[in-house]
Coordinates of C-alpha atoms in Angstrom, one line a residue:
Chain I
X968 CA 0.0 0.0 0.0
X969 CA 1.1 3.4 -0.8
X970 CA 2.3 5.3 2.0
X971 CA 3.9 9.1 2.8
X972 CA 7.6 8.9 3.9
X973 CA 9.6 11.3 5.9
X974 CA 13.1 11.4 6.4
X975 CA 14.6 12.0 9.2
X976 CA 13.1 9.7 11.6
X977 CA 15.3 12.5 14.2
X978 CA 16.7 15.3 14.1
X979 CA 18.8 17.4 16.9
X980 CA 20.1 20.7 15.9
X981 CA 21.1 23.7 17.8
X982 CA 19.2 27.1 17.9
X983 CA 20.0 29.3 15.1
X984 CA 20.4 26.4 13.2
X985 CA 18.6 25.8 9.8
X986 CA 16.8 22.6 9.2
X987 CA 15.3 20.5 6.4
X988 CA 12.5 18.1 6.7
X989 CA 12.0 15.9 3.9
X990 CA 9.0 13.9 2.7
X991 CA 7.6 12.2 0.3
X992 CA 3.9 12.3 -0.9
X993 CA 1.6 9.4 -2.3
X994 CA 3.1 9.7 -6.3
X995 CA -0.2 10.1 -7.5
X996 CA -1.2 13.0 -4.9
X997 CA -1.3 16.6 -5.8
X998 CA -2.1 18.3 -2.1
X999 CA 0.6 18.4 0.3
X1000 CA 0.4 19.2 3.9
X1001 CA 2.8 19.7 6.9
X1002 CA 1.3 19.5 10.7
X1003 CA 3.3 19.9 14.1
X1004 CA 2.6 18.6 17.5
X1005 CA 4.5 19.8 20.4
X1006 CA 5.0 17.1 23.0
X1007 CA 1.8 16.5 24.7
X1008 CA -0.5 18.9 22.4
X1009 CA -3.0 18.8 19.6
X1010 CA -1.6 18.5 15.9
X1011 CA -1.4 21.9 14.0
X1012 CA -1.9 22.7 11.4
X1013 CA 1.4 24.7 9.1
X1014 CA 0.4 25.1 5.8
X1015 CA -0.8 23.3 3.1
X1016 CA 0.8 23.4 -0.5
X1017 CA -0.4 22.6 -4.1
X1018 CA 0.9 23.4 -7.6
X1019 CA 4.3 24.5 -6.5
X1020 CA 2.5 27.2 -4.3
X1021 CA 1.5 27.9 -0.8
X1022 CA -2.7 27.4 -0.4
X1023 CA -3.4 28.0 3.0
X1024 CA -1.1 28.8 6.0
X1025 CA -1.4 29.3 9.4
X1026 CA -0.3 31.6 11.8
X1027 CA 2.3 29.8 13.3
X1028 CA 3.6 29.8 9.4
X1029 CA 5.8 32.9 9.9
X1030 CA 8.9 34.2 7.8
X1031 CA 11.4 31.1 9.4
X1032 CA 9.4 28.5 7.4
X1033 CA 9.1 27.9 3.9
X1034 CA 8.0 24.8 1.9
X1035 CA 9.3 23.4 -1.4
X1036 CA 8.6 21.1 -3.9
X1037 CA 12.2 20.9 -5.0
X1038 CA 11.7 17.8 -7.5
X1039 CA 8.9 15.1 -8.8
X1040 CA 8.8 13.8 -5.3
X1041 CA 10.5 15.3 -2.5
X1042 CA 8.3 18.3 -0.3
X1043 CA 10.4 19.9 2.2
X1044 CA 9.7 22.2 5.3
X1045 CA 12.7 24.3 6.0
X1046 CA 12.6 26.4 9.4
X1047 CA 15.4 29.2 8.6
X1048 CA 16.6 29.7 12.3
X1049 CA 15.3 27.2 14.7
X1050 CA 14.3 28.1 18.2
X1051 CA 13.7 26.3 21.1
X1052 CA 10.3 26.0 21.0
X1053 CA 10.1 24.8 17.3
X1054 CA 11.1 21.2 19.4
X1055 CA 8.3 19.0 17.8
X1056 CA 7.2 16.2 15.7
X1057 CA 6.3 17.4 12.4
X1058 CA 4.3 15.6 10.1
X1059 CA 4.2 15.8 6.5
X1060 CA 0.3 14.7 4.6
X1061 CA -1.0 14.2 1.2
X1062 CA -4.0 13.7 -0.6
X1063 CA -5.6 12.8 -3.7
X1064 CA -7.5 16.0 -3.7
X1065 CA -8.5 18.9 -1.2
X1066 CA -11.0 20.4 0.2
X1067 CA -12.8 17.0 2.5
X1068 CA -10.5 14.6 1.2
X1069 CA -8.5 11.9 3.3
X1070 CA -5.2 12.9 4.2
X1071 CA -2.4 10.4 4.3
X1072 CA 0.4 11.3 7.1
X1073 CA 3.9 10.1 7.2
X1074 CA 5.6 8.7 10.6
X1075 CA 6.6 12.4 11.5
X1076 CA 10.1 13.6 12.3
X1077 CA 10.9 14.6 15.6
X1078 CA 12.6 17.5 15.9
X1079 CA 14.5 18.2 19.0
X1080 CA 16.0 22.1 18.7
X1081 CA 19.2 22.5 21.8
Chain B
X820 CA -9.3 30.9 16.2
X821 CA -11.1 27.8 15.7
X822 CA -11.4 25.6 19.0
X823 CA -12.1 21.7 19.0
X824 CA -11.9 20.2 22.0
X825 CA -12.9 16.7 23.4
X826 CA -14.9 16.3 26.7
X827 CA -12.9 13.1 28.0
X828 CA -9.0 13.2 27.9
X829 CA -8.8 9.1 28.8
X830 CA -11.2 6.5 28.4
X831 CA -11.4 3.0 29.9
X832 CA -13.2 -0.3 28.2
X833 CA -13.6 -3.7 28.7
X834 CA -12.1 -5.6 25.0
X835 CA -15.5 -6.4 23.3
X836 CA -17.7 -3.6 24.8
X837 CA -18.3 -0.8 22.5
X838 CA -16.9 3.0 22.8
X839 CA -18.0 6.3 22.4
X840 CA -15.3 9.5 21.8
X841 CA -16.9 12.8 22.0
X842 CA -15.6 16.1 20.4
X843 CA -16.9 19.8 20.8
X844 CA -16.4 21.8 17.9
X845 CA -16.9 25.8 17.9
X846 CA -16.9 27.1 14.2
X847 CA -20.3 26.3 12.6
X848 CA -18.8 27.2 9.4
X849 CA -16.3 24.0 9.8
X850 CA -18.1 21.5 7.1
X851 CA -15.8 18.6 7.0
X852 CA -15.0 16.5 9.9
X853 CA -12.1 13.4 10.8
X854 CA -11.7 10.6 13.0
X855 CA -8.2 9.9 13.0
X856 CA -6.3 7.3 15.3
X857 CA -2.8 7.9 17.0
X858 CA -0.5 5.1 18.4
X859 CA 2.4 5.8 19.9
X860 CA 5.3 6.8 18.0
X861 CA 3.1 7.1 15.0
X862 CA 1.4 9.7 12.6
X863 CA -2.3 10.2 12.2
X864 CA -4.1 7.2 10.8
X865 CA -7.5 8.3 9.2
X866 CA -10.1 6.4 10.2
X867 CA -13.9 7.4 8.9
X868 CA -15.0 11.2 7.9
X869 CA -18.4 13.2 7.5
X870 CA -19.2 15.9 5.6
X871 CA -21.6 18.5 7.2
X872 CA -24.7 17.8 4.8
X873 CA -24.5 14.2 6.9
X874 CA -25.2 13.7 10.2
X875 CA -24.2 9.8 10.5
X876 CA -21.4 7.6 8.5
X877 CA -20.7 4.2 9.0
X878 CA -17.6 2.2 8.4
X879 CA -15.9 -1.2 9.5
X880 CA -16.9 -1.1 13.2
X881 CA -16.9 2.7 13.2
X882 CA -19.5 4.8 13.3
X883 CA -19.3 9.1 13.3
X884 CA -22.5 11.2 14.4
X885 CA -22.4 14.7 13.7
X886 CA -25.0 16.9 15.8
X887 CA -25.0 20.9 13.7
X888 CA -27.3 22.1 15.9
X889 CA -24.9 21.2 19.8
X890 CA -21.6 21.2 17.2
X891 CA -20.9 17.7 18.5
X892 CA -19.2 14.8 16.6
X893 CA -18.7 11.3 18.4
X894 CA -17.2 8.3 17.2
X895 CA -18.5 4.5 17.9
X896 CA -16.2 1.8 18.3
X897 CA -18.2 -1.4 18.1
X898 CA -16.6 -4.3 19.8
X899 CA -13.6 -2.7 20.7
X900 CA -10.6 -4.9 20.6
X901 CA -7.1 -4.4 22.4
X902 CA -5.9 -3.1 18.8
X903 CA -7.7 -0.5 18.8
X904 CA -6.1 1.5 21.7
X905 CA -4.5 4.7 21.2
X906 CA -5.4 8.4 20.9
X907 CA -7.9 9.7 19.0
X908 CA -8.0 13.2 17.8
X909 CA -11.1 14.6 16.2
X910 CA -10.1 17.6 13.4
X911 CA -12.6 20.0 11.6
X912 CA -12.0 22.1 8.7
X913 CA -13.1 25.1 7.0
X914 CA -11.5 26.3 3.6
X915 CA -8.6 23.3 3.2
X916 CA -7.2 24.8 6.9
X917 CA -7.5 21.9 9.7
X918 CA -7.6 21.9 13.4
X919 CA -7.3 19.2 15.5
X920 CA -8.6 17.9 18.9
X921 CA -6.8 17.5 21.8
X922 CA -7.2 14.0 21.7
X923 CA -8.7 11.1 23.8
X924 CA -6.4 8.3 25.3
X925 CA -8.5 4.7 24.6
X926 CA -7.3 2.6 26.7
X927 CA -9.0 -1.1 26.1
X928 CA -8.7 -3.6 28.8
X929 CA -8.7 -7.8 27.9

């Protein structure tokens, strides 16, 4: 069965420190999503993304995050200049279609920001 | 901003008995609603949905009622099986932007 795949499974960085998430949708899906959840909180939503442009974001979506479709496959999150409390797991989604359509989520990446 | 929120943070059942998981949802302009399932270590599994012109959906052992008028959404477990502990979050959305539950810990005892 198809399924969403993020890579890393882990990732420690320092503050200040630029990361990059990677995943990679279902091949046949056009909507792509990334989510966070801070240790112990509800999933939220970050933005979501769909021919090579930004759809909906929220506010937590500020200038240290951007999102890329860089290839065929890949959809990255990048946070510029990570702080503390950017510490999460962050999940990447993807659907067929949007707008009340099933989203598929990866395994998440945990980021832990020092 | 939009608040969904779920009335019991941990529930308790006997494997075979059936459960109920209730959510509180405040923007009546939300019009599509999830069910999804969270086990440790794990991402989101979806597990049944309802649009807001429904007000019941059935799936495998699953059912979701959707109450407009309170802005209540529950979800049924029939015969609820050890596998079938972990969190579940209810989410709403409203223009392809989705906001998600707290979450209720199932915890199903043999």
């Amino acid at each position: 069965e198809p399924e969403v795949t993020q890579t890393p499974s882990h990732q420690v960085t320092q503050m200040g420190q630029e990361v990059i998430l990677r995943c990679v949708p279902i091949s046949n899906h056009l909507y792509f999503y990334w989510y966070r959840q801070i240790l112990g909180q509800k999933v939220e939503f970050l933005v979501s993304f769909y021919n090579n442009e930004i759809s909906e974001k929220s506010e937590i979506f500020d200038d240290q995050f951007s999102v890329e479709r860089p290839d065929g496959s890949n959809f990255t999150l990048k946070i510029r200049s990570t702080k503390l409390e950017d510490s999460a797991m962050y999940f990447c989604a993807s659907s067929e279609v949007p707008y009340q359509e099933t989203q598929y989520f990866g395994p998440g990446t945990r980021l832990l920001v020092l | 901003g939009e608040s969904v929120g779920l009335h019991l943070p941990t529930l308790s059942v006997q494997e075979g008995d059936n459960s109920i998981i209730n959510c509180a949802y405040s923007n009546s302009a939300s019009d599509y609603f999830i069910w999804y399932k969270q086990e440790s270590g794990k991402g989101p599994q979806f597990i049944i949905d309802i649009r807001s012109n429904m007000d019941k959906r059935q799936g495998q052992r699953v059912t979701v009622l959707l109450n407009k008028t309170v802005k209540h959404l529950s979800l049924q477990i029939a015969a609820t099986q050890p596998g079938d502990s972990a969190v579940y979050f209810c989410a709403e959305s409203n223009f392809n932007k989705f906001y998600f539950g707290s979450g209720t810990k199932l915890n199903v005892k043999p």
